[in-house]
Short mmCIF file of C-alpha atoms and ligand atoms in Angstrom, two decimals:
data_model
loop_
_atom_site.label_atom_id
_atom_site.label_comp_id
_atom_site.label_asym_id
_atom_site.label_seq_id
_atom_site.Cartn_x
_atom_site.Cartn_y
_atom_site.Cartn_z
CA UNK S 1 84.82 52.50 98.46
CA UNK S 2 88.30 54.17 97.90
CA UNK S 3 89.96 55.30 101.51
CA UNK S 4 92.44 57.86 101.38
CA UNK S 5 95.26 58.60 103.36
CA UNK S 6 96.93 61.95 104.82
CA UNK S 7 100.02 60.81 102.71
CA UNK S 8 98.72 59.37 99.50
CA UNK S 9 101.09 57.79 97.13
CA UNK S 10 101.23 58.42 93.34
CA UNK S 11 98.74 56.16 92.49
CA UNK S 12 95.40 57.90 94.87
CA UNK S 13 96.87 61.30 93.84
CA UNK S 14 95.91 60.13 90.39
CA UNK S 15 93.09 58.62 91.30
CA UNK S 16 92.03 61.26 94.21
CA UNK S 17 92.86 64.39 91.00
CA UNK S 18 91.03 63.15 87.96
CA UNK S 19 87.96 62.41 90.41
CA UNK S 20 87.89 66.18 91.17
CA UNK S 21 88.60 67.45 87.74
CA UNK S 22 85.66 65.30 86.23
CA UNK S 23 83.65 66.59 88.54
CA UNK S 24 84.73 70.54 88.31
CA UNK S 25 84.39 69.54 84.06
CA UNK S 26 81.01 68.32 84.88
CA UNK S 27 79.79 71.49 86.98
CA UNK S 28 81.87 73.91 84.08
CA UNK S 29 79.88 71.91 81.40
CA UNK S 30 76.25 72.06 82.92
CA UNK S 31 76.50 76.05 84.04
CA UNK S 32 75.33 76.79 80.63
CA UNK S 33 71.53 74.96 81.40
CA UNK S 34 71.22 76.08 84.45
CA UNK S 35 70.49 79.17 86.27
CA UNK S 36 72.72 81.63 87.27
CA UNK S 37 70.66 82.68 91.30
CA UNK S 38 68.43 80.21 92.39
CA UNK S 39 67.81 80.75 96.55
CA UNK S 40 69.30 78.41 98.70
CA UNK S 41 68.67 76.06 101.66
CA UNK S 42 69.38 74.84 104.83
CA UNK S 43 71.43 71.97 104.05
CA UNK S 44 73.60 67.95 104.99
CA UNK S 45 77.32 70.34 105.36
CA UNK S 46 76.54 72.53 108.58
CA UNK S 47 77.39 68.60 109.49
CA UNK S 48 80.06 68.39 112.29
CA UNK S 49 82.93 65.57 110.47
CA UNK S 50 82.91 61.97 111.75
CA UNK S 51 85.98 60.36 113.09
CA UNK S 52 85.82 57.59 110.59
CA UNK S 53 86.92 58.20 106.62
CA UNK S 54 84.00 59.41 104.10
CA UNK S 55 83.71 58.71 100.56
CA UNK S 56 84.88 61.61 97.87
CA UNK S 57 82.07 61.28 95.57
CA UNK S 58 80.01 61.82 98.26
CA UNK S 59 81.78 64.51 99.32
CA UNK S 60 82.09 65.41 95.97
CA UNK S 61 78.25 65.64 95.03
CA UNK S 62 76.83 67.40 98.17
CA UNK S 63 79.75 70.15 97.12
CA UNK S 64 77.69 70.78 93.74
CA UNK S 65 74.36 70.09 95.64
CA UNK S 66 75.30 73.29 97.43
CA UNK S 67 77.40 75.12 94.63
CA UNK S 68 73.85 74.51 93.06
CA UNK S 69 72.48 76.82 95.07
CA UNK S 70 72.50 80.87 95.67
CA UNK S 71 74.71 82.59 93.04
CA UNK S 72 76.56 81.38 90.49
CA UNK S 73 78.87 84.13 89.45
CA UNK S 74 80.77 81.87 86.91
CA UNK S 75 78.00 81.85 85.01
CA UNK S 76 78.12 83.37 81.80
CA UNK S 77 74.70 84.86 82.44
CA UNK S 78 75.81 86.87 85.91
CA UNK S 79 76.65 90.84 85.32
CA UNK S 80 75.82 91.91 88.14
CA UNK S 81 78.82 93.50 89.59
CA UNK S 82 82.40 92.89 88.44
CA UNK S 83 81.71 89.03 86.96
CA UNK S 84 84.88 86.86 86.72
CA UNK S 85 84.20 83.95 85.28
CA UNK S 86 87.03 82.72 86.85
CA UNK S 87 89.47 80.44 84.47
CA UNK S 88 89.99 76.63 84.49
CA UNK S 89 94.09 77.61 83.72
CA UNK S 90 94.46 79.98 87.18
CA UNK S 91 92.73 76.70 89.38
CA UNK S 92 95.06 74.57 87.74
CA UNK S 93 97.51 76.37 88.50
CA UNK S 94 96.49 76.97 92.21
CA UNK S 95 95.94 73.49 92.79
CA UNK S 96 99.92 73.13 91.99
CA UNK S 97 100.74 76.07 93.55
CA UNK S 98 99.58 74.43 97.22
CA UNK S 99 100.65 71.32 96.47
CA UNK S 100 104.03 72.10 96.39
CA UNK S 101 103.86 74.54 99.37
CA UNK S 102 106.80 76.68 99.40
CA UNK S 103 107.02 79.17 101.65
CA UNK S 104 107.43 81.57 99.43
CA UNK S 105 107.72 85.26 102.37
CA UNK S 106 111.51 85.16 101.77
CA UNK S 107 112.87 85.26 99.06
CA UNK S 108 115.73 83.46 99.21
CA UNK S 109 114.02 79.79 100.44
CA UNK S 110 112.11 80.09 96.95
CA UNK S 111 114.53 82.02 94.83
CA UNK S 112 112.60 80.41 91.60
CA UNK S 113 109.59 80.74 92.47
CA UNK S 114 109.55 83.92 93.77
CA UNK S 115 110.87 85.31 90.56
CA UNK S 116 108.04 83.44 88.77
CA UNK S 117 105.27 85.71 90.98
CA UNK S 118 108.05 89.05 90.67
CA UNK S 119 107.99 88.64 86.96
CA UNK S 120 103.74 89.04 86.72
CA UNK S 121 104.56 92.24 88.84
CA UNK S 122 107.34 93.98 86.36
CA UNK S 123 105.87 92.84 83.67
CA UNK S 124 103.08 94.32 85.22
CA UNK S 125 105.20 97.80 86.18
CA UNK S 126 105.66 98.38 82.73
CA UNK S 127 102.74 97.77 82.05
CA UNK S 128 102.13 100.76 83.86
CA UNK S 129 104.99 103.40 83.10
CA UNK S 130 106.33 102.93 85.87
CA UNK S 131 109.87 103.68 86.83
CA UNK S 132 112.36 101.30 87.45
CA UNK S 133 112.63 101.17 91.57
CA UNK S 134 108.80 99.95 91.29
CA UNK S 135 107.31 97.06 92.58
CA UNK S 136 104.92 95.43 94.18
CA UNK S 137 102.09 92.27 95.68
CA UNK S 138 100.39 90.10 94.64
CA UNK S 139 97.47 90.42 98.25
CA UNK S 140 93.72 88.19 98.63
CA UNK S 141 92.14 91.15 96.41
CA UNK S 142 91.30 94.72 95.67
CA UNK S 143 90.66 95.26 99.62
CA UNK S 144 94.22 94.28 100.85
CA UNK S 145 95.78 95.73 98.14
CA UNK S 146 94.70 99.33 99.44
CA UNK S 147 95.73 98.30 102.43
CA UNK S 148 99.11 98.13 102.22
CA UNK S 149 98.34 101.12 99.88
CA UNK S 150 97.25 103.81 102.46
CA UNK S 151 99.41 102.61 104.74
CA UNK S 152 102.29 102.78 102.44
CA UNK S 153 101.63 106.03 101.47
CA UNK S 154 100.72 107.15 105.53
CA UNK S 155 104.03 105.91 106.89
CA UNK S 156 105.26 108.45 104.24
CA UNK S 157 103.61 111.58 104.28
CA UNK S 158 100.99 111.05 107.07
CA UNK S 159 100.45 112.34 110.57
CA UNK S 160 97.79 112.88 113.59
CA UNK S 161 96.46 115.92 110.86
CA UNK S 162 96.58 113.97 108.18
CA UNK S 163 94.12 113.70 105.39
CA UNK S 164 92.61 112.07 102.41
CA UNK S 165 90.46 113.28 99.27
CA UNK S 166 88.40 110.89 97.65
CA UNK S 167 85.92 111.30 95.22
CA UNK S 168 81.91 110.76 95.32
CA UNK S 169 82.44 106.92 93.66
CA UNK S 170 85.01 106.34 94.71
CA UNK S 171 85.36 102.48 96.23
CA UNK S 172 84.37 102.46 100.12
CA UNK S 173 87.78 99.89 101.01
CA UNK S 174 90.53 103.66 100.67
CA UNK S 175 87.70 104.91 103.58
CA UNK S 176 88.02 101.69 104.92
CA UNK S 177 92.00 100.69 104.20
CA UNK S 178 91.81 104.24 106.36
CA UNK S 179 90.15 103.88 109.19
CA UNK S 180 92.18 100.64 109.40
CA UNK S 181 95.34 102.82 109.48
CA UNK S 182 94.08 105.32 112.76
CA UNK S 183 92.50 108.32 110.44
CA UNK S 184 89.57 109.23 111.94
CA UNK S 185 86.31 109.36 109.49
CA UNK S 186 86.27 113.28 109.80
CA UNK S 187 89.95 113.02 107.65
CA UNK S 188 87.79 111.64 104.97
CA UNK S 189 86.73 114.37 101.96
CA UNK S 190 84.46 113.44 99.12
CA UNK S 191 85.72 115.10 96.67
CA UNK S 192 82.51 115.75 94.21
CA UNK S 193 82.02 114.58 90.60
CA UNK S 194 81.31 117.11 87.55
CA UNK S 195 78.24 116.93 85.34
CA UNK S 196 80.17 113.96 83.76
CA UNK S 197 79.97 112.60 86.78
CA UNK S 198 84.12 112.22 87.05
CA UNK S 199 85.85 113.15 89.96
CA UNK S 200 86.68 117.33 90.17
CA UNK S 201 90.34 118.41 90.17
CA UNK S 202 89.28 121.94 89.85
CA UNK S 203 86.85 121.03 93.44
CA UNK S 204 89.34 119.30 95.03
CA UNK S 205 92.21 121.39 94.67
CA UNK S 206 89.73 124.34 96.59
CA UNK S 207 89.38 121.65 98.88
CA UNK S 208 93.23 120.71 99.37
CA UNK S 209 93.53 124.76 99.91
CA UNK S 210 90.78 125.34 102.75
CA UNK S 211 92.42 121.57 104.96
CA UNK S 212 96.02 123.39 104.15
CA UNK S 213 94.58 126.33 105.42
CA UNK S 214 93.02 124.79 108.14
CA UNK S 215 97.87 123.57 109.84
CA UNK S 216 95.78 120.09 108.58
CA UNK S 217 97.96 118.16 106.38
CA UNK S 218 96.74 116.68 103.37
CA UNK S 219 98.16 113.64 102.20
CA UNK S 220 96.65 111.16 99.95
CA UNK S 221 94.20 111.96 96.82
CA UNK S 222 92.92 108.55 95.33
CA UNK S 223 91.14 109.14 91.69
CA UNK S 224 88.84 105.87 90.61
CA UNK S 225 90.27 104.28 87.81
CA UNK S 226 86.79 102.23 86.45
CA UNK S 227 84.78 103.63 89.12
CA UNK S 228 82.26 100.81 90.98
CA UNK S 229 79.25 102.45 90.79
CA UNK S 230 79.22 104.12 87.40
CA UNK S 231 82.71 102.47 85.63
CA UNK S 232 83.51 105.88 84.23
CA UNK S 233 87.40 106.95 84.88
CA UNK S 234 88.32 109.85 86.76
CA UNK S 235 91.03 112.54 85.22
CA UNK S 236 93.98 110.42 85.83
CA UNK S 237 96.89 113.34 84.30
CA UNK S 238 94.77 116.20 85.75
CA UNK S 239 94.38 114.53 89.26
CA UNK S 240 98.29 113.34 89.18
CA UNK S 241 99.33 116.85 88.18
CA UNK S 242 97.45 117.72 90.67
CA UNK S 243 98.39 115.72 93.88
CA UNK S 244 102.43 115.85 92.51
CA UNK S 245 102.29 119.79 92.58
CA UNK S 246 100.68 119.22 95.93
CA UNK S 247 102.94 117.11 97.81
CA UNK S 248 99.42 114.40 97.95
CA UNK S 249 100.46 110.46 97.86
CA UNK S 250 98.37 109.79 93.78
CA UNK S 251 96.96 106.52 94.35
CA UNK S 252 95.13 104.92 91.44
CA UNK S 253 92.01 102.57 92.25
CA UNK S 254 91.65 100.77 88.84
CA UNK S 255 90.38 97.20 90.84
CA UNK S 256 88.42 96.78 88.16
CA UNK S 257 89.46 99.20 85.19
CA UNK S 258 93.10 99.03 84.88
CA UNK S 259 94.00 95.88 83.35
CA UNK S 260 92.03 97.26 80.56
CA UNK S 261 95.42 99.01 80.44
CA UNK S 262 95.91 96.20 78.28
CA UNK S 263 93.61 97.33 74.85
CA UNK S 264 94.13 99.87 72.54
CA UNK S 265 90.54 101.86 74.12
CA UNK S 266 91.41 101.68 77.95
CA UNK S 267 95.74 102.60 77.52
CA UNK S 268 94.27 106.01 75.54
CA UNK S 269 91.61 106.27 78.81
CA UNK S 270 93.73 105.05 81.74
CA UNK S 271 96.59 108.43 80.56
CA UNK S 272 98.29 110.21 83.71
CA UNK S 273 97.95 106.32 84.94
CA UNK S 274 101.84 106.03 85.14
CA UNK S 275 101.91 109.34 87.32
CA UNK S 276 100.16 106.61 90.00
CA UNK S 277 102.37 106.47 93.67
CA UNK S 278 100.15 103.82 93.75
CA UNK S 279 98.19 101.58 91.31
CA UNK S 280 95.60 98.51 92.70
CA UNK S 281 94.11 95.88 90.74
CA UNK S 282 92.11 93.10 90.75
CA UNK S 283 93.42 90.70 88.17
CA UNK S 284 90.27 88.57 90.40
CA UNK S 285 87.95 91.54 88.20
CA UNK S 286 88.91 91.83 84.64
CA UNK S 287 91.85 89.30 83.74
CA UNK S 288 88.97 86.56 84.40
CA UNK S 289 90.52 84.78 87.02
CA UNK S 290 89.16 83.55 90.69
CA UNK S 291 88.37 85.06 93.33
CA UNK S 292 91.00 86.20 96.07
CA UNK S 293 93.89 87.47 93.56
CA UNK S 294 94.60 91.08 94.33
CA UNK S 295 97.43 93.66 93.87
CA UNK S 296 99.16 96.81 94.54
CA UNK S 297 102.49 98.07 93.03
CA UNK S 298 103.84 101.17 94.12
CA UNK S 299 105.89 103.51 92.06
CA UNK S 300 108.75 103.20 94.52
CA UNK S 301 108.96 99.94 96.43
CA UNK S 302 110.72 100.99 99.57
CA UNK S 303 107.39 102.74 100.25
CA UNK S 304 106.03 99.71 100.99
CA UNK S 305 109.05 98.20 102.72
CA UNK S 306 109.08 101.35 104.76
CA UNK S 307 105.03 100.58 106.36
CA UNK S 308 106.03 97.03 106.43
CA UNK S 309 109.38 95.03 107.58
CA UNK S 310 109.15 94.29 111.14
CA UNK S 311 111.56 91.79 111.83
CA UNK S 312 112.27 88.49 114.34
CA UNK S 313 115.21 86.67 116.38
CA UNK S 314 113.37 83.40 114.76
CA UNK S 315 113.71 84.55 111.46
CA UNK S 316 117.20 85.61 111.39
CA UNK S 317 119.26 82.38 109.53
CA UNK S 318 117.23 83.74 106.01
CA UNK S 319 119.86 85.48 104.09
CA UNK S 320 118.19 88.29 101.64
CA UNK S 321 118.20 87.14 97.81
CA UNK S 322 119.31 89.79 95.61
CA UNK S 323 117.21 91.05 93.15
CA UNK S 324 114.40 90.31 94.36
CA UNK S 325 112.05 91.40 97.74
CA UNK S 326 110.48 89.25 100.07
CA UNK S 327 107.27 89.72 100.44
CA UNK S 328 107.15 88.99 103.94
CA UNK S 329 108.83 92.62 104.11
CA UNK S 330 106.76 94.88 102.05
CA UNK S 331 103.11 93.60 102.38
CA UNK S 332 100.93 92.44 106.01
CA UNK S 333 101.25 88.50 106.07
CA UNK S 334 104.15 86.74 106.99
CA UNK S 335 103.20 83.02 106.22
CA UNK S 336 101.56 83.21 102.40
CA UNK S 337 100.69 80.69 99.80
CA UNK S 338 103.19 80.96 96.31
CA UNK S 339 100.41 83.49 95.36
CA UNK S 340 101.70 84.16 91.53
CA UNK S 341 101.29 80.72 89.89
CA UNK S 342 97.41 81.59 89.22
CA UNK S 343 98.74 84.83 86.99
CA UNK S 344 101.91 83.28 85.79
CA UNK S 345 99.84 80.27 84.08
CA UNK S 346 97.24 81.81 82.48
CA UNK S 347 99.56 84.60 81.33
CA UNK S 348 101.68 82.43 79.93
CA UNK S 349 99.55 79.66 78.85
CA UNK S 350 97.32 81.48 76.67
CA UNK S 351 99.43 84.33 75.96
CA UNK S 352 98.30 88.33 76.77
CA UNK S 353 97.09 88.90 72.47
CA UNK S 354 93.87 85.84 74.49
CA UNK S 355 93.59 89.05 77.35
CA UNK S 356 93.85 91.35 74.73
CA UNK S 357 91.16 90.17 72.54
CA UNK S 358 88.74 88.85 75.21
CA UNK S 359 88.77 92.20 77.10
CA UNK S 360 88.28 94.46 73.28
CA UNK S 361 85.09 92.29 73.63
CA UNK S 362 83.70 92.87 76.53
CA UNK S 363 84.04 96.73 75.36
CA UNK S 364 82.14 95.96 72.37
CA UNK S 365 79.59 94.15 74.51
CA UNK S 366 78.66 96.90 76.19
CA UNK S 367 79.49 99.69 73.60
CA UNK S 368 76.53 97.08 72.11
CA UNK S 369 74.30 96.91 75.10
CA UNK S 370 74.46 101.10 75.25
CA UNK S 371 73.07 101.11 72.02
CA UNK S 372 71.09 99.06 71.80
CA UNK S 373 69.23 100.08 75.75
CA UNK S 374 68.78 103.94 74.07
CA UNK S 375 67.19 102.34 71.81
CA UNK S 376 64.33 101.72 74.41
CA UNK S 377 62.07 104.35 73.99
CA UNK S 378 61.02 103.80 78.11
CA UNK S 379 64.74 104.47 79.55
CA UNK S 380 67.16 106.51 80.69
CA UNK S 381 70.71 105.60 79.85
CA UNK S 382 72.26 108.51 81.62
CA UNK S 383 76.20 107.23 80.71
CA UNK S 384 78.27 106.21 77.78
CA UNK S 385 80.57 103.38 79.28
CA UNK S 386 84.70 103.93 79.51
CA UNK S 387 84.52 100.32 79.77
CA UNK S 388 81.95 97.37 80.56
CA UNK S 389 79.69 99.66 83.34
CA UNK S 390 75.97 99.62 81.72
CA UNK S 391 73.92 102.09 84.08
CA UNK S 392 69.96 102.88 82.75
CA UNK S 393 66.42 103.51 84.87
CA UNK S 394 62.28 102.97 83.78
CA UNK S 395 61.58 106.20 83.25
CA UNK S 396 59.37 106.00 85.76
CA UNK S 397 61.31 106.15 88.49
CA UNK S 398 62.11 104.33 91.06
CA UNK S 399 60.15 101.35 92.37
CA UNK S 400 59.94 100.85 88.46
CA UNK S 401 63.28 99.81 88.01
CA UNK S 402 63.85 98.22 90.88
CA UNK S 403 60.98 95.64 89.55
CA UNK S 404 62.44 95.57 85.94
CA UNK S 405 65.43 94.08 87.84
CA UNK S 406 63.75 92.25 90.59
CA UNK S 407 61.81 90.84 87.19
CA UNK S 408 65.11 90.03 84.85
CA UNK S 409 66.88 88.46 88.09
CA UNK S 410 63.44 86.51 88.93
CA UNK S 411 63.30 84.47 85.56
CA UNK S 412 67.00 83.13 86.91
CA UNK S 413 69.23 83.60 83.38
CA UNK S 414 70.90 87.24 83.60
CA UNK S 415 71.53 88.71 87.15
CA UNK S 416 71.84 92.63 87.36
CA UNK S 417 72.82 94.95 90.47
CA UNK S 418 72.17 99.04 91.42
CA UNK S 419 73.21 101.48 92.78
CA UNK S 420 72.77 105.02 93.38
CA UNK S 421 74.07 107.29 90.82
CA UNK S 422 73.29 111.43 91.44
CA UNK S 423 71.06 110.79 94.28
CA UNK S 424 68.74 108.26 91.12
CA UNK S 425 68.15 104.31 91.90
CA UNK S 426 69.62 103.06 88.26
CA UNK S 427 70.22 99.92 87.03
CA UNK S 428 73.75 97.94 86.51
CA UNK S 429 74.64 96.11 83.80
CA UNK S 430 78.77 94.36 83.73
CA UNK S 431 79.25 91.98 80.87
CA UNK S 432 83.30 90.52 81.89
CA UNK S 433 82.98 86.89 82.47
CA UNK S 434 85.12 85.38 80.08
CA UNK S 435 82.19 83.68 79.23
CA UNK S 436 79.53 86.47 78.58
CA UNK S 437 79.79 86.87 74.79
CA UNK S 438 77.53 89.03 72.24
CA UNK S 439 75.24 85.60 72.69
CA UNK S 440 74.65 85.92 75.74
CA UNK S 441 73.77 90.22 75.35
CA UNK S 442 71.90 89.88 72.46
CA UNK S 443 68.97 87.83 74.66
CA UNK S 444 69.08 90.17 77.59
CA UNK S 445 68.67 93.42 76.51
CA UNK S 446 65.53 90.98 74.58
CA UNK S 447 64.40 89.88 78.09
CA UNK S 448 65.48 94.05 79.32
CA UNK S 449 62.80 95.21 76.27
CA UNK S 450 60.07 92.71 76.54
CA UNK S 451 60.18 93.61 81.30
CA UNK S 452 59.64 97.22 80.04
C1 PLP V 501 86.38 96.01 93.70
C2 PLP V 501 86.32 97.13 94.58
C3 PLP V 501 87.28 97.33 94.94
C4 PLP V 501 87.38 96.01 96.13
O1 PLP V 501 88.10 95.91 95.86
P1 PLP V 501 87.97 93.89 96.40
O2 PLP V 501 88.88 92.78 95.59
O3 PLP V 501 86.72 93.25 96.44
O4 PLP V 501 88.86 93.37 97.80
C5 PLP V 501 88.07 98.28 95.62
N1 PLP V 501 87.87 99.17 94.87
C6 PLP V 501 87.02 99.04 93.34
C7 PLP V 501 87.10 100.70 92.05
C8 PLP V 501 86.48 98.03 93.34
O5 PLP V 501 85.85 97.70 91.68
#
């Protein structure tokens, strides 16, 4: 048995790393043959850590057994919510970043590493057409990115009478961020949708006017660039214009949809996103990264700074670094890992073209699924997908739809989820994993047709 000390030498590092990499390769290799969902059971991992050293292989095998239970969100058959898959190149980047373990809260302490991270933010700002002075932050996910944006908006234009506007199909993290900022629940307005399930700009304008007449202070309008339930994109250009006319902060929640800007179809659908004061995107959704990676971009980096900068006498030795942001000053964290490498490495290693092609493929898979589901007479398909979220219902009603979902998920090959759209139970399918291809889509459609 090999013991690994707290401070291993180079040979031990290599050995530990090889065994861990073997474990990962074995896991990924077996996923096509293992069920996407397997019920969990109480397991020995609940035992407390021992006083004496354990054995790496035994511990890895316990982790492997535990990973066999529950939902394999990295599997090609996972089509629920927003599948990510998780690029192995990003995981390797993360291993390297964690091993180097540099402090990136202040640029002066690791200028070149912060520049690597910042190059990704600068590239994203350019991708969405944000002007000079734009900036942003890599967070642990969309919810935290949204919190940073809402805090910045409130700092700029909020007050005790502030009112925020979201769409009927907006993600709950916007209301949650507002609540965390101290905004009372009755200051959050839900703008109804048009018949096409997108935010109704006319109604938003009416609600803003009504609130002003009441002496309240509208401060933020949040549009969905790919809503979680439907994947549909709100009329960003119209809403952006309304926000500008009314002097509101325009937030675009592109946690799921914004990365489709890399595709021709996505770029056309996302017209108007360049008007945003803040954009949230989740690389752990539509850029295939492992969970724990969100991004907030802002039109003006100084808005994030005004809301987040802090000071302490123990920090006075640290200098500023011209041209690079101090992440501790533009986000809620002080100590933070070097989060940039898990994005930078895959982007540079595979090239943007690989992401563009993979996203285009997912759009085609959704189009295929939509077309095929329309051909099943007993299904109702309530919308044509903008991006990759496909919804359908059994014509016999909610109970039959629920049964259909349970039958597909129960078989263990594919995993779908459900939502409510226009008051009706709707089964929801989203081909977005980097591992999901035409073969899986054809099979799941066959399974659905058979189950109907
Ligand atoms: C997933 C999602 C969020 C929340 O992001 P997390 O990374 O899960 O915190 C916000 N908005 C939309 C549209 C989403 O799909």
